[in-house]
XYZ file of C-alpha atoms in Angstrom:
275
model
C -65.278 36.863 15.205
C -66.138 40.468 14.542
C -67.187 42.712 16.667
C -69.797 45.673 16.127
C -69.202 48.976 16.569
C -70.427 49.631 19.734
C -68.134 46.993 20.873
C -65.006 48.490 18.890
C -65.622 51.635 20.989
C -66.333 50.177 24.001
C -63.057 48.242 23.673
C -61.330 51.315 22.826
C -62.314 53.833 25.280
C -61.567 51.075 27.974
C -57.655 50.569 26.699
C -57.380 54.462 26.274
C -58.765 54.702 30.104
C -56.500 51.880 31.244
C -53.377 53.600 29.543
C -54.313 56.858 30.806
C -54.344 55.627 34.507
C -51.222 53.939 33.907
C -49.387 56.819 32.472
C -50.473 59.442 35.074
C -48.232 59.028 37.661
C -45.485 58.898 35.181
C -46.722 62.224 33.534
C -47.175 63.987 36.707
C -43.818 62.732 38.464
C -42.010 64.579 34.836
C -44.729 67.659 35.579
C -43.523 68.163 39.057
C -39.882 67.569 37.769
C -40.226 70.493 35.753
C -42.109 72.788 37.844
C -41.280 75.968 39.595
C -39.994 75.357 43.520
C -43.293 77.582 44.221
C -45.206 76.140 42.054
C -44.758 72.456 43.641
C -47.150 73.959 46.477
C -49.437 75.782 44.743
C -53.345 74.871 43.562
C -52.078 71.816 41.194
C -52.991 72.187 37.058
C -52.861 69.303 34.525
C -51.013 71.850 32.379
C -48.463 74.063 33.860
C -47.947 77.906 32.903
C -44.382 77.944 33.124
C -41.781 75.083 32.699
C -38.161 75.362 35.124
C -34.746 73.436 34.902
C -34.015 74.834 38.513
C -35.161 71.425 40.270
C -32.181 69.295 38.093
C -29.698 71.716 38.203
C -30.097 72.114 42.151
C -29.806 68.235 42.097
C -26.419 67.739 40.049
C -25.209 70.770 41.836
C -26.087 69.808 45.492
C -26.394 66.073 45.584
C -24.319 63.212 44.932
C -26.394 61.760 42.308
C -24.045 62.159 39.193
C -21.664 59.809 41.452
C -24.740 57.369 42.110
C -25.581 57.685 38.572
C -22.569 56.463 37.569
C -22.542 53.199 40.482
C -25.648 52.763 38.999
C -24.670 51.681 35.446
C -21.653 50.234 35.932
C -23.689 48.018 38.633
C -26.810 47.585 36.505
C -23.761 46.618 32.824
C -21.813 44.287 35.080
C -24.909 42.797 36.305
C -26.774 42.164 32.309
C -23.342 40.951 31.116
C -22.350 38.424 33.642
C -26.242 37.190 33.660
C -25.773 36.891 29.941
C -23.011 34.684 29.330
C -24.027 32.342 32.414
C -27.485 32.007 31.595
C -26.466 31.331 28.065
C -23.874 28.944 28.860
C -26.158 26.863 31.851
C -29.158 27.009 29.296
C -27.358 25.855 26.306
C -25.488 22.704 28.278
C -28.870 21.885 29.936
C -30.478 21.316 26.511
C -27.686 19.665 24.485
C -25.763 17.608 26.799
C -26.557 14.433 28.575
C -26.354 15.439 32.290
C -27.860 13.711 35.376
C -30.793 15.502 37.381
C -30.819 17.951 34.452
C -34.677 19.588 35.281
C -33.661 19.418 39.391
C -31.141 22.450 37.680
C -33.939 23.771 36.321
C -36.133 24.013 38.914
C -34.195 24.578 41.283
C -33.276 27.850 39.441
C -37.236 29.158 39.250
C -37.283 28.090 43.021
C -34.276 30.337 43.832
C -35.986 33.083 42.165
C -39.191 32.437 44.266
C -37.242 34.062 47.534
C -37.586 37.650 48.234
C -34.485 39.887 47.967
C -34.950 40.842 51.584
C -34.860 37.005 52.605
C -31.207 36.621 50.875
C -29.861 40.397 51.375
C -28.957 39.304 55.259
C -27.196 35.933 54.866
C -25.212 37.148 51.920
C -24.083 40.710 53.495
C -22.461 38.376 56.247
C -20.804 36.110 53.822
C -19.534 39.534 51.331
C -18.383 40.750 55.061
C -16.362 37.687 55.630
C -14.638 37.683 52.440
C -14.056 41.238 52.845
C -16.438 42.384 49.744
C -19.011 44.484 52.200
C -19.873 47.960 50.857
C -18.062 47.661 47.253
C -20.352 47.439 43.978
C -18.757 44.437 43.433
C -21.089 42.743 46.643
C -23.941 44.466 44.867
C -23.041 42.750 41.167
C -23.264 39.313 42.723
C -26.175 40.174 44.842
C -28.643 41.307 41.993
C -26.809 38.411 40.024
C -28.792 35.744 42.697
C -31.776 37.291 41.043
C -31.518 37.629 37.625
C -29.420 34.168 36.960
C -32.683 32.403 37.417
C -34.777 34.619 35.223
C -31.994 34.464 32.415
C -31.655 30.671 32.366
C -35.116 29.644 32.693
C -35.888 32.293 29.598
C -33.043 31.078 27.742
C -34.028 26.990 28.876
C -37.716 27.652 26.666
C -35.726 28.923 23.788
C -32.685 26.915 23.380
C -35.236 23.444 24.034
C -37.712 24.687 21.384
C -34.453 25.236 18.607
C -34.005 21.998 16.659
C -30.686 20.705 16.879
C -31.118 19.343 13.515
C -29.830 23.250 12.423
C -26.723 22.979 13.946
C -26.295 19.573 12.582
C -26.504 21.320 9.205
C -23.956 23.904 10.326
C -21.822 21.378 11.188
C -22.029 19.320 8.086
C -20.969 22.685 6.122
C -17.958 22.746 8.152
C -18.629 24.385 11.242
C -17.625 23.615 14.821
C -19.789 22.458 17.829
C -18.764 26.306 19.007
C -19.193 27.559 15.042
C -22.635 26.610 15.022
C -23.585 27.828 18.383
C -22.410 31.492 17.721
C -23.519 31.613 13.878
C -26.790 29.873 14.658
C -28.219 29.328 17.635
C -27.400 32.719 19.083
C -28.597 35.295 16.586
C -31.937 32.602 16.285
C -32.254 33.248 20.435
C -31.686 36.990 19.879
C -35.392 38.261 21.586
C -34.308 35.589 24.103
C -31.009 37.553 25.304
C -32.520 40.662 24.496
C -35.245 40.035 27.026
C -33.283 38.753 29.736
C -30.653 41.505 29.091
C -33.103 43.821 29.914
C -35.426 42.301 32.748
C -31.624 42.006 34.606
C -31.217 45.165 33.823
C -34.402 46.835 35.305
C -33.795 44.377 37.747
C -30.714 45.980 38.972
C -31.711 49.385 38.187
C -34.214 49.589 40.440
C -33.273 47.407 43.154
C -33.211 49.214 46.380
C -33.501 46.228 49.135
C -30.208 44.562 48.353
C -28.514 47.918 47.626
C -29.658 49.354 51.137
C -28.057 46.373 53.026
C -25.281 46.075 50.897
C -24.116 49.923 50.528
C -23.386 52.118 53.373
C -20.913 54.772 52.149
C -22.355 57.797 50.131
C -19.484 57.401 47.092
C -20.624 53.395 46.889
C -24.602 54.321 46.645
C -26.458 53.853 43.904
C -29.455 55.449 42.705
C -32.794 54.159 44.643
C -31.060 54.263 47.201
C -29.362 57.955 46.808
C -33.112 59.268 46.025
C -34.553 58.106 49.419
C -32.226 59.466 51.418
C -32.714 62.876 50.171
C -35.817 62.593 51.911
C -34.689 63.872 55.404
C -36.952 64.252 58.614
C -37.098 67.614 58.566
C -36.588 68.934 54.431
C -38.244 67.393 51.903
C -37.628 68.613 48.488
C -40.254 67.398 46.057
C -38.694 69.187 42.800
C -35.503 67.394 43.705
C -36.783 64.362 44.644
C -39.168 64.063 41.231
C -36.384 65.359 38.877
C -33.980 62.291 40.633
C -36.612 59.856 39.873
C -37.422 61.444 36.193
C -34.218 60.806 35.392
C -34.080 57.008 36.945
C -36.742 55.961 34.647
C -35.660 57.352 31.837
C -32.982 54.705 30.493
C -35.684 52.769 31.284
C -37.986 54.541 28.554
C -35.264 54.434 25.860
C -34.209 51.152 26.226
C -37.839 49.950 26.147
C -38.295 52.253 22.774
C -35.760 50.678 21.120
C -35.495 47.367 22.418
C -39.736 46.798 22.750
C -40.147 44.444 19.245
C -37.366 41.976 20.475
C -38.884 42.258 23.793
C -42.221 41.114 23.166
C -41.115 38.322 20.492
C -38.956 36.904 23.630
C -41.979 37.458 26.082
C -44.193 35.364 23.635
C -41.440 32.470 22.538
C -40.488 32.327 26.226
C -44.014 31.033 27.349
C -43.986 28.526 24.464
C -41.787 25.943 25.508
C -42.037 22.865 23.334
């Protein structure tokens, strides 16, 4: 149906106002970031006079955060890559294979996902402290892991279900394997699939701070949400610090959305079709 123009405009001014509220905080956390230390306390602007590194290089010079940076991605990699190959592998057996109570698995992996972090974080801290895993990354990889296994094979369940099988029946009439046609077909056919759950575990673990906070008690084992909170201190709080830390914390986030945002919205919209 087509709309008039008054409606066109009306539509458009509405999305430009809901983008610009969205954006704002974003925009004024990289402002602040890049503000004098005096200016963070002066009469605020939209648009600053004068721009200053000082803020980041006071924060890889004083703090710990290259350290946490680094816990950070080799948490947040360990975390997308063991989500990936056991989502794909649960996802792919649930839908090819005969196997009793098949969609209990299946739900029972949405319900698991249904708990809040803080619910788990306390009954798996005593069992990483029992096998002697407490404060390591490692306790933190399988603890973000109990929340994005679910995600990844419930994702990957719509996709691999709504695949005929009659292409890798074709694949395998041309000479392939069971495992030939599963990496030369099926996989680059699910590729928005992985690519979405690759990147909701990795945001996932990114920005987790619950798990991380019960998990993590040294300062060389911390990783990044939890670094940038406690640089806010009872008695010094320093906002240019504290807004360049979390400038830099979302932007991986920003590039890998930029470059990954087509696949990501094809697997949003062939994940909610499950046929």
């Amino acid at each position: 149906m087509r709309r008039s123009a008054p409606q066109r405009i009306g539509i458009g001014l509405a999305a430009l106002a809901i983008a610009a509220w969205s954006f704002f905080p974003i925009y004024w956390m990289i402002l602040s970031s890049l503000r004098e230390p005096q200016g963070l306390f002066a009469r605020p602007s939209l648009v600053p006079h004068s721009l200053s590194l000082d803020s980041y290089r006071q924060l890889l010079a004083v703090t710990d955060y290259p350290q946490q940076f680094w816990n950070s991605v080799m948490v947040a990699l360990a975390v997308v890559a063991i989500t990936l190959v056991v989502s794909i592998v649960i996802a792919y057996a649930v839908t090819r294979f005969t196997m009793p109570f098949k969609m209990l698995i299946i739900g029972s992996m949405l319900y698991a996902y249904m708990f809040p972090p803080m619910l788990l974080a306390i009954p798996l801290y005593g069992i990483f402290v029992s096998l002697g895993l407490a404060d390591s990354l490692w306790s933190l990889v399988i603890a973000h892991c109990t929340l994005t296994l679910p995600l990844g094979v419930w994702l990957l369940w719509g996709f691999f279900k709504a695949m005929p099988f009659e292409l890798e029946e074709a694949a395998m009439v041309d000479g392939c394997t069971r495992l030939g046609s599963f990496l030369r077909v099926v996989l680059p056919l699910s590729a928005p699939g992985i690519v979405t759950v690759a990147v909701f575990s990795f945001l996932l673990s990114w920005t987790d701070y619950a798990y991380a906070l019960v998990m993590i008690s040294s300062d060389t084992q911390k990783t990044l949400p939890v670094g940038l909170a406690s640089m806010i201190g009872s008695f010094e709080l320093r906002w240019g610090e504290v807004m360049a830390g979390a400038t830099l914390i979302a932007a991986p986030l920003f590039l890998m959305f930029t470059l990954l945002s087509r696949f990501f919205i094809q697997g949003l919209a062939a994940g909610a079709m499950k046929g």
